[in-house]
Coordinates of C-alpha atoms in Angstrom, one line a residue:
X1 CA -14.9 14.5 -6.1
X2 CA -15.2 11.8 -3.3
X3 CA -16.0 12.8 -0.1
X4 CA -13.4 11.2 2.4
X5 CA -14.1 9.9 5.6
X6 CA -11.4 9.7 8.5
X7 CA -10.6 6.1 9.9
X8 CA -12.5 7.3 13.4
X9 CA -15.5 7.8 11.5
X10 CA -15.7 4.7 9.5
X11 CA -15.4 2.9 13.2
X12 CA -18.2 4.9 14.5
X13 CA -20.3 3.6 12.0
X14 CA -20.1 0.3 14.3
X15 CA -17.8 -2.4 13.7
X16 CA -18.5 -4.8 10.8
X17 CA -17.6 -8.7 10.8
X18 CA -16.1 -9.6 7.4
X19 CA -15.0 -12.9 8.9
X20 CA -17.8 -14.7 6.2
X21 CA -15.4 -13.6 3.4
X22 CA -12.5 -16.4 4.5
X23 CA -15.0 -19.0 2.4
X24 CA -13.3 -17.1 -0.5
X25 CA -9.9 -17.3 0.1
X26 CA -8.0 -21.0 -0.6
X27 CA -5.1 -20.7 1.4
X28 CA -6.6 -20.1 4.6
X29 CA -6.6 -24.0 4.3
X30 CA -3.5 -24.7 5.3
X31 CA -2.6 -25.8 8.9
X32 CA 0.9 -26.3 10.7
X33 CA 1.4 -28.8 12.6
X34 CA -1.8 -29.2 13.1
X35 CA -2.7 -25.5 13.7
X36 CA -4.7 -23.5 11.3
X37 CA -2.7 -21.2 9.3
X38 CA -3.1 -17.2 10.5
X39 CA -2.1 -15.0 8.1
X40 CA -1.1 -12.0 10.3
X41 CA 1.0 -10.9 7.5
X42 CA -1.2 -8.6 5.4
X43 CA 1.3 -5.6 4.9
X44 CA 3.6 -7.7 3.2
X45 CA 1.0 -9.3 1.1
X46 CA -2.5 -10.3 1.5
X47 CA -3.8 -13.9 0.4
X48 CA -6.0 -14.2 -2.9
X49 CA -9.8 -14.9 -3.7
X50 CA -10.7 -18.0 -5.9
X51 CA -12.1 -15.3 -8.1
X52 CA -8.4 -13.8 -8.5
X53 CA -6.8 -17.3 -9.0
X54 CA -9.6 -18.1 -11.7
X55 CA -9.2 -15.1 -13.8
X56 CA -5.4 -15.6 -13.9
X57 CA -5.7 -18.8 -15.2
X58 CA -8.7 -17.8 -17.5
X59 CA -6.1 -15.4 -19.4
X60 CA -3.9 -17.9 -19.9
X61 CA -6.1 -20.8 -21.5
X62 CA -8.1 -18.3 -23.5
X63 CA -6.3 -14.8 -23.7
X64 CA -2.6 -15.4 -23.8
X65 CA -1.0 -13.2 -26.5
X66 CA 1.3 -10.6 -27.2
X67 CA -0.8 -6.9 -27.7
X68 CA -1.8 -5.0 -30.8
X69 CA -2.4 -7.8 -33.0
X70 CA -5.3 -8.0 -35.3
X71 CA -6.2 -11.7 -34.0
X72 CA -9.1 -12.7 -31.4
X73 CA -6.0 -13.3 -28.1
X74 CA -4.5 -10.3 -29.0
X75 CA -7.2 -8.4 -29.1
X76 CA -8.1 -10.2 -25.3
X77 CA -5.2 -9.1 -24.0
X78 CA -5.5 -5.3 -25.4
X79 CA -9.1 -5.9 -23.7
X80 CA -7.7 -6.7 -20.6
X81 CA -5.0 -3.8 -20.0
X82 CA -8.0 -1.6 -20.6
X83 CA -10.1 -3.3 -18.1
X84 CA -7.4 -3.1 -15.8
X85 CA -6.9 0.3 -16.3
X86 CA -10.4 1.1 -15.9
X87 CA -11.0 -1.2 -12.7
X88 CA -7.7 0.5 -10.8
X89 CA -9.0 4.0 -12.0
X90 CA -12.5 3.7 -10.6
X91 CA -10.0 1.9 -7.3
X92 CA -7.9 5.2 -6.9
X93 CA -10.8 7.9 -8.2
X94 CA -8.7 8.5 -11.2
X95 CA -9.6 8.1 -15.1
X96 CA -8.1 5.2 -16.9
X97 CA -5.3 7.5 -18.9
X98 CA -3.7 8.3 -15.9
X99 CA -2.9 4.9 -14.8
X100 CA 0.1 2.9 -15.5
X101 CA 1.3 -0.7 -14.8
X102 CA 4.6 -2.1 -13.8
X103 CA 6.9 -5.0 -12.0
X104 CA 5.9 -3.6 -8.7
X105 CA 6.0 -0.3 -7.1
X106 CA 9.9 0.2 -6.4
X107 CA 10.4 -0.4 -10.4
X108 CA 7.8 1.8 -11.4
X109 CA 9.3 4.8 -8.7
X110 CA 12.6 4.2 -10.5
X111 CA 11.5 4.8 -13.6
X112 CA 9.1 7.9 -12.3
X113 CA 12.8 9.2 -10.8
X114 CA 14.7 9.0 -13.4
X115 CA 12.1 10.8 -15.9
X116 CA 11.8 13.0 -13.0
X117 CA 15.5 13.6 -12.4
X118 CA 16.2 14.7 -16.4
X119 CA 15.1 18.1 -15.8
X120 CA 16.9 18.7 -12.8
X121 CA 19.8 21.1 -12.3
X122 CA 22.5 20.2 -9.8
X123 CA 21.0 21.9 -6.3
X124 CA 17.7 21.3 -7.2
X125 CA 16.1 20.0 -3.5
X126 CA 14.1 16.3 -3.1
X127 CA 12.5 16.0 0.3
X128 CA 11.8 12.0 1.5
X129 CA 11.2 11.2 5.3
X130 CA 12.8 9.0 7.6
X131 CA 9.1 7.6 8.2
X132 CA 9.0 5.6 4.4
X133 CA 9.7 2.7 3.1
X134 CA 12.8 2.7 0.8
X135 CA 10.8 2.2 -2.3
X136 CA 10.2 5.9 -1.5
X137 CA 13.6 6.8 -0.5
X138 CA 16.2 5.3 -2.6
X139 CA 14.7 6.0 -5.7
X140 CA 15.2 10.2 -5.1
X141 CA 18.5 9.4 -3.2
X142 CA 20.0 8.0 -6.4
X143 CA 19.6 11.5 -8.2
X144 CA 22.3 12.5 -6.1
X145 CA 24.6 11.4 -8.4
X146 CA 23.8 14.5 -10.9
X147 CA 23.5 16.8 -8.0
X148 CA 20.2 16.7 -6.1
X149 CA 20.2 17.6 -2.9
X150 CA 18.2 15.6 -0.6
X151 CA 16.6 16.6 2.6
X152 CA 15.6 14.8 5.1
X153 CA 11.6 15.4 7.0
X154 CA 12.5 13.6 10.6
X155 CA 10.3 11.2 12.6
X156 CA 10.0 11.5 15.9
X157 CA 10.8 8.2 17.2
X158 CA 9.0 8.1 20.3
X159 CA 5.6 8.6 18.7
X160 CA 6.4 7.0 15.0
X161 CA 5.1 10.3 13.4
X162 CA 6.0 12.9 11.0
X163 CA 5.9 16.7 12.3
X164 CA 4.7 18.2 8.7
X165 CA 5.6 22.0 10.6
X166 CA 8.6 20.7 9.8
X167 CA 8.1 20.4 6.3
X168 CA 7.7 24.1 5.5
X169 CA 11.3 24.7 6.6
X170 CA 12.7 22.0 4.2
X171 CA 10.7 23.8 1.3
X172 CA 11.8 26.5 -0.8
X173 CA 12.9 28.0 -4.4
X174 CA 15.0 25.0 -5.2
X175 CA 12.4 22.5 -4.1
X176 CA 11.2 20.0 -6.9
X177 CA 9.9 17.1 -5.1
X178 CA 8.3 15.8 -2.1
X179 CA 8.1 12.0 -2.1
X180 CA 6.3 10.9 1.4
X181 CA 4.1 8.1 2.0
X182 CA 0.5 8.0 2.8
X183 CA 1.2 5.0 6.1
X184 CA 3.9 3.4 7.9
X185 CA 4.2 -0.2 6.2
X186 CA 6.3 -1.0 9.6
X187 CA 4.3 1.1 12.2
X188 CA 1.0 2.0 11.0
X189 CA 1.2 5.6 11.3
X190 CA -1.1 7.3 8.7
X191 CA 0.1 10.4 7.4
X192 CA -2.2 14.0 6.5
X193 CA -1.1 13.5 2.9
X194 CA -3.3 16.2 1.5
X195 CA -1.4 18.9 3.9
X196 CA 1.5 18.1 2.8
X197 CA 0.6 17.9 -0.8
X198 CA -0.3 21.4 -0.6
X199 CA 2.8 22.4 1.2
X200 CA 4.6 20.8 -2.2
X201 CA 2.4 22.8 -4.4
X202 CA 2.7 26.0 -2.7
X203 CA 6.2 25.7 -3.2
X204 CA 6.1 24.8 -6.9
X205 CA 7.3 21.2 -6.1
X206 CA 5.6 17.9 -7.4
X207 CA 4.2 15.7 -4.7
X208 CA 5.1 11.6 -5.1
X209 CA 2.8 9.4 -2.4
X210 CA 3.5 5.9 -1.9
X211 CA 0.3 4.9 -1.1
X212 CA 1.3 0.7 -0.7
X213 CA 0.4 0.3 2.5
X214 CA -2.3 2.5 3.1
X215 CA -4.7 1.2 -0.3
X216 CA -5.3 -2.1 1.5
X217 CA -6.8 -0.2 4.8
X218 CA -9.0 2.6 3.2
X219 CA -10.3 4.7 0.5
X220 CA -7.9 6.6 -1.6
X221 CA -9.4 9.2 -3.7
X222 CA -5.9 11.1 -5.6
X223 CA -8.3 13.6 -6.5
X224 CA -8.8 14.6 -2.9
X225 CA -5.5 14.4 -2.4
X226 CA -3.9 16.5 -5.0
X227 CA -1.1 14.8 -5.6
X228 CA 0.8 14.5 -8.3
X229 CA 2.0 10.9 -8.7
X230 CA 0.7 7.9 -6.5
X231 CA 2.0 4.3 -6.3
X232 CA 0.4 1.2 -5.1
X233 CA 0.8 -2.7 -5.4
X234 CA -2.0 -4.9 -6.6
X235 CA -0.8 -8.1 -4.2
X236 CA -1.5 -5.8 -0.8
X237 CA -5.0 -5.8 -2.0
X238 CA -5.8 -9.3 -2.7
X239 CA -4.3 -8.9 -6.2
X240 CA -1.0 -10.3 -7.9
X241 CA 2.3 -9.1 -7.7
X242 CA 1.6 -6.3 -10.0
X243 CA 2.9 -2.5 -9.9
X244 CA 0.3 0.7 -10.0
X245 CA 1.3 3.9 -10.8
X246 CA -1.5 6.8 -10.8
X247 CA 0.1 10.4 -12.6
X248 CA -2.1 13.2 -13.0
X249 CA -2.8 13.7 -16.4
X250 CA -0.7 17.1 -17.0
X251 CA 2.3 16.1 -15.0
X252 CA 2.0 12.7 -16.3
X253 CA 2.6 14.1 -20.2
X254 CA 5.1 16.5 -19.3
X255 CA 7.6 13.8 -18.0
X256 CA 10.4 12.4 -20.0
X257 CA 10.3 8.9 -19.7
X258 CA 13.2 6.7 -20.9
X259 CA 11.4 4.0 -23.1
X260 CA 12.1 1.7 -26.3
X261 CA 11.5 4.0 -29.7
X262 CA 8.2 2.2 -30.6
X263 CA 6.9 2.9 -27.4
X264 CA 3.8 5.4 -26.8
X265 CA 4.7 8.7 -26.1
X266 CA 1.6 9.4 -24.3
X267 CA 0.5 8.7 -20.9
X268 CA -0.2 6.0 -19.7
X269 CA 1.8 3.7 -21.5
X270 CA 5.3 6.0 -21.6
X271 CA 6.4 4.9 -18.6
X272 CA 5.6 1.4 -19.0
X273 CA 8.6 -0.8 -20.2
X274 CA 8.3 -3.9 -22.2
X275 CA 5.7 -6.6 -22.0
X276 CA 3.4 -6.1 -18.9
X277 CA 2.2 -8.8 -17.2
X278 CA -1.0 -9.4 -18.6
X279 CA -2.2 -12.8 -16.4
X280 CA -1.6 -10.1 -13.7
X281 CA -3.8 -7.5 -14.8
X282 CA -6.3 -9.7 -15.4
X283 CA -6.3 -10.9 -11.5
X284 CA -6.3 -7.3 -10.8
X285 CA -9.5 -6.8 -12.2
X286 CA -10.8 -9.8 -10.0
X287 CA -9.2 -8.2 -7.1
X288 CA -10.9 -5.1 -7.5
X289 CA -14.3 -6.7 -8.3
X290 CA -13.8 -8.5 -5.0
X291 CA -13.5 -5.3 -3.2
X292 CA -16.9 -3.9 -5.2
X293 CA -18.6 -7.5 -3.9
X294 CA -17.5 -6.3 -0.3
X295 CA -18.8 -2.9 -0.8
X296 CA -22.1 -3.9 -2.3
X297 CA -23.2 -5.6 0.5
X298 CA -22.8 -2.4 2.8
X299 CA -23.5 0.7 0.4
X300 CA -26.9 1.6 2.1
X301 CA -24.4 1.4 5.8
X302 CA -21.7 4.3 4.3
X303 CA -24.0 5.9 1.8
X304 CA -24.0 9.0 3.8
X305 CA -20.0 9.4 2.7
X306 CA -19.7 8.0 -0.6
X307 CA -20.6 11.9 -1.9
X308 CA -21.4 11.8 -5.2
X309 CA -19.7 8.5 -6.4
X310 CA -21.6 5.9 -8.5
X311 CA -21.4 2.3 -10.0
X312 CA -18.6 0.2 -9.0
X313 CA -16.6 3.2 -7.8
X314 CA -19.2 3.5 -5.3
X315 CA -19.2 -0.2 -4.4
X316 CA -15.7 0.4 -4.1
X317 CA -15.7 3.0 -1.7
X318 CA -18.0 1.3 0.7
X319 CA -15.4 -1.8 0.7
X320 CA -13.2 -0.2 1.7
X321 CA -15.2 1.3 4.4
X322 CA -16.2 -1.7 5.2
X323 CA -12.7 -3.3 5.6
X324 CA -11.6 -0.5 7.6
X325 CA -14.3 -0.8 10.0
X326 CA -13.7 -4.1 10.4
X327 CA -9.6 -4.1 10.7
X328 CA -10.0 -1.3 13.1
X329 CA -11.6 -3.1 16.3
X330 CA -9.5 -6.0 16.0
X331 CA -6.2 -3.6 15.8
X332 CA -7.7 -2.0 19.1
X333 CA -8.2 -5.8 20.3
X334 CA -4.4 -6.6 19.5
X335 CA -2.9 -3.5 20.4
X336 CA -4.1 -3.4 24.1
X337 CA -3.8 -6.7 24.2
X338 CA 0.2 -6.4 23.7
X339 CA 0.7 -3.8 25.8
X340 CA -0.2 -5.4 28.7
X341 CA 1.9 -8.0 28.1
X342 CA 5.1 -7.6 30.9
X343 CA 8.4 -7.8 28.6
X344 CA 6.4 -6.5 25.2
X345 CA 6.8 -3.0 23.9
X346 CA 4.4 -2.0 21.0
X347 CA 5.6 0.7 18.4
X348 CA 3.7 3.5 16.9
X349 CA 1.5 6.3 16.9
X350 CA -0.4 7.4 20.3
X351 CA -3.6 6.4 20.5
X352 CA -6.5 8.1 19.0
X353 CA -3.8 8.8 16.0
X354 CA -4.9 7.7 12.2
X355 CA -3.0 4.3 11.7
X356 CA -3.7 1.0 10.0
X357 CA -4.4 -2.1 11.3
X358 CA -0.7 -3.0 11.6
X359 CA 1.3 -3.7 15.0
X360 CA 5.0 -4.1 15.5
X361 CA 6.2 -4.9 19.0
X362 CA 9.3 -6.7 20.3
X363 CA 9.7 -8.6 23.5
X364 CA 12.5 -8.6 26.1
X365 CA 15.2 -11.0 25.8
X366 CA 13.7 -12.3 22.7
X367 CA 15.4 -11.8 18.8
X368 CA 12.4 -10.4 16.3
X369 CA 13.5 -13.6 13.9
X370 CA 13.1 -15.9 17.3
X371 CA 9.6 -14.6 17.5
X372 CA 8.7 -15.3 14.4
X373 CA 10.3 -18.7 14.2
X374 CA 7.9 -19.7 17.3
X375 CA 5.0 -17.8 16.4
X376 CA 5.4 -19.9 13.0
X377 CA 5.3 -22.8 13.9
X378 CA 2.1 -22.5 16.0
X379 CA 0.8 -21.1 12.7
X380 CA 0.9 -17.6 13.0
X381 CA 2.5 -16.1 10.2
X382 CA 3.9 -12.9 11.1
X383 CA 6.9 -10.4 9.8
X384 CA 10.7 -9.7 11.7
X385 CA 12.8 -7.2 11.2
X386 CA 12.9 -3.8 9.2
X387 CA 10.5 -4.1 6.5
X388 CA 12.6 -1.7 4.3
X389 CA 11.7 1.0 6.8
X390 CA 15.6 0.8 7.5
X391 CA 15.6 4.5 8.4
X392 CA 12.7 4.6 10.8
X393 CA 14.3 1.3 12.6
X394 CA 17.7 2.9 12.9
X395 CA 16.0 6.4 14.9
X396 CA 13.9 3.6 16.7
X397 CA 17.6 2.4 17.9
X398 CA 16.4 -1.2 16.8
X399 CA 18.8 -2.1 13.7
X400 CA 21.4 -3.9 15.4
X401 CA 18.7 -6.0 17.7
X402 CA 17.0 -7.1 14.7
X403 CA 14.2 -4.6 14.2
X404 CA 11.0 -5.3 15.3
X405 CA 8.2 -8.0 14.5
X406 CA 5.0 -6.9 13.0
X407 CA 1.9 -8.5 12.5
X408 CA -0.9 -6.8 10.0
X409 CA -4.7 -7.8 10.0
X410 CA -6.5 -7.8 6.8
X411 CA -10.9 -8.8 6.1
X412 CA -10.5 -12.5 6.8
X413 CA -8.5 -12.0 10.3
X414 CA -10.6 -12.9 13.1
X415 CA -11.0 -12.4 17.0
X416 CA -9.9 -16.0 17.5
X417 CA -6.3 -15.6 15.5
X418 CA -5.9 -12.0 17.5
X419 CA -6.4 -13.9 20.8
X420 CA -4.3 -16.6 19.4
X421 CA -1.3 -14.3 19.0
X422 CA -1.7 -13.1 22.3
X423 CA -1.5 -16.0 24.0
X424 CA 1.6 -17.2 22.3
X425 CA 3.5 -13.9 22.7
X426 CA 2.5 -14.1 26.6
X427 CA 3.6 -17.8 26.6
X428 CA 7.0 -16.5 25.0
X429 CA 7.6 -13.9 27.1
X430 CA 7.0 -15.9 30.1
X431 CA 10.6 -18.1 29.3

């Protein structure tokens, strides 16, 4: 098993400039009326590496085909799923078997719900918070219908966090799942998965974590965890628009997926339905590689924590050490630098609290869309309104003011764009 290392500690192992990485990434191009384009908006989707953009294309002049044929494409592309099932394995600390692919996270929790949901009884319990993104809400909430009953883990909206206390009053004889997610894609909060993991399990439940927004911002080892069932997407980490769902191999076998009759009955492929999206997984290998290049260049800096890990799981682990040691300064940077802004509340955990490199704020007398628009066209690209988080918005007492805006830093951020920002949101909420 991985040894993990809390956010605080990767910091303390001095803050690492991953600014030379941009030379890798095309779009970082583009300028706006004659500004340079800052893409401050990571947690809805980070840029891509040449490397990515190649290997797409690669699959498609010299790999495209349909699977299980006994010709050279075919056999490519059965190449291929493996390798992307091998690269996302060693990603997540997980074995190839127990990884699946899909459209995109809130597909593949659809289908994980509904296999889920055919061996529940009416009364049967599903806990979600009001902390996640919908992808990890909706999906339970729709068992309803046969008679689930859903309860509810509050956030307390004045610090964006979840009291997990809490949790062990929600649980009991009827509970089957807990579904909560690993970060706050709209605040940042991180959340002491593992605990509550173990809360599920002690109480005979399975444990779902959507782990989106928390892959792109540090290590993930499911093993660690415990959990049961993990979902990520590919295109937060510098990948395409491409699904990942981890199942532990024994819960992953026992669930009854709904699937076309020629489909595998095993894991991984039983929950995967129709073509997958093979350019895709292809990129995702890139993206994963690009991560290992990261990580190779600072394995002697986090070798003390990368336990007994080896090979490009290993290289892996220390990118993402890497990335978080560099996100996390220039989050501190932009954080302070927002709250001393007059008119500009920032959202989110207290300080000294795991979170991500992501900031939402709003400023007074200002719509979230209005901030956007004017941040855009300085070229800073940055997010408005709910993010799907519609349930954490509504206890924030922002849904009817537009939410709030949000602006996430990813490796080829830099000091400059964080200054940037802050000097347009002061210039704004000066009018």
């Amino acid at each position: 098993m991985d040894k993990q290392i809390p956010a605080p500690a990767a910091a303390a192992a001095g803050a690492i400039d991953l600014s030379w990485c941009r030379a890798e990434f095309p779009a970082l191009e583009l300028t706006v009326n004659g500004h340079p384009a800052a893409f401050l908006d990571g947690p809805g989707g980070t840029q891509v590496p040449q490397a990515v953009i190649e290997a797409m294309a690669a699959y498609l002049v010299k790999k495209n085909a349909n699977t299980h044929g006994a010709f050279m494409t075919s056999r490519a592309t059965d190449e291929t799923i493996a390798e992307a099932r091998a690269a996302l394995a060693d990603f997540l600390g997980a074995t190839p078997a127990e990884i699946a692919f899909g459209a995109n996270m809130t597909t593949l929790n659809f289908n994980l719900a509904r296999a889920i949901g055919r061996t529940l009884r009416p009364g049967d319990e599903i806990v979600v918070t009001e902390l996640d993104h919908d992808a990890n809400v909706s999906p339970w909430l729709a068992l309803e219908e046969q008679g689930a009953v859903i309860r509810w883990l509050p956030v307390d909206p004045e610090t964006c966090t979840l009291d997990l206390d809490q949790l062990a009053g929600l649980l009991g004889r009827r509970t089957r799942v807990v579904a909560i997610g690993w970060a706050s894609n709209a605040v940042g909060t991180i959340n002491d998965v593992a605990r509550a993991v173990r809360m599920a399990h002690d109480a005979g439940a399975l444990a779902v974590v959507d782990a989106v927004h928390y892959a792109p911002h540090g290590p993930v080892d499911v093993r660690a965890v415990g959990c049961d069932f993990l979902l990520c997407s590919a295109y937060k980490f510098f990948g395409p628009h491409v699904g990942v769902l981890y199942g532990r191999r024994a819960a992953f076998e026992a669930l009854a997926t709904y699937r076309v009759r020629p489909q595998s009955p095993s894991a991984p492929e039983k929950i995967e339905t129709g073509t997958l999206n093979h350019e895709g997984l292809a990129g995702v290998v890139a993206a994963i590689d690009f991560i290992a290049r990261l990580g190779r260049r600072y394995l002697d800096t986090f070798r003390p924590v990368l336990g007994e890990a080896t090979g490009r799981r290993a290289e892996i682990l220390a990118g993402m050490h890497a990335i978080e040691a560099h996100e996390a300064p220039l989050a501190a940077r932009l954080r302070a630098g927002l709250a001393a802004l007059a008119g500009v509340k920032v959202y989110g955990p207290p300080e000294g609290h795991p979170r991500t490199p992501t900031v939402s704020f709003t400023v007074a007398g200002h719509h979230p869309a209005d901030v956007a628009r004017y941040l855009a066209e300085r070229g800073l690209f940055v997010w408005d309104g709910d993010f799907y988080a519609v349930t954490l918005v509504e206890r924030l007492g922002l849904a009817a003011s537009g939410g709030l805006v949000r602006v996430g830093l990813a490796p080829y951020n830099t000091v400059a764009e964080v200054d940037r920002l802050l000097a347009a949101v002061e210039e704004l909420a000066r009018r």
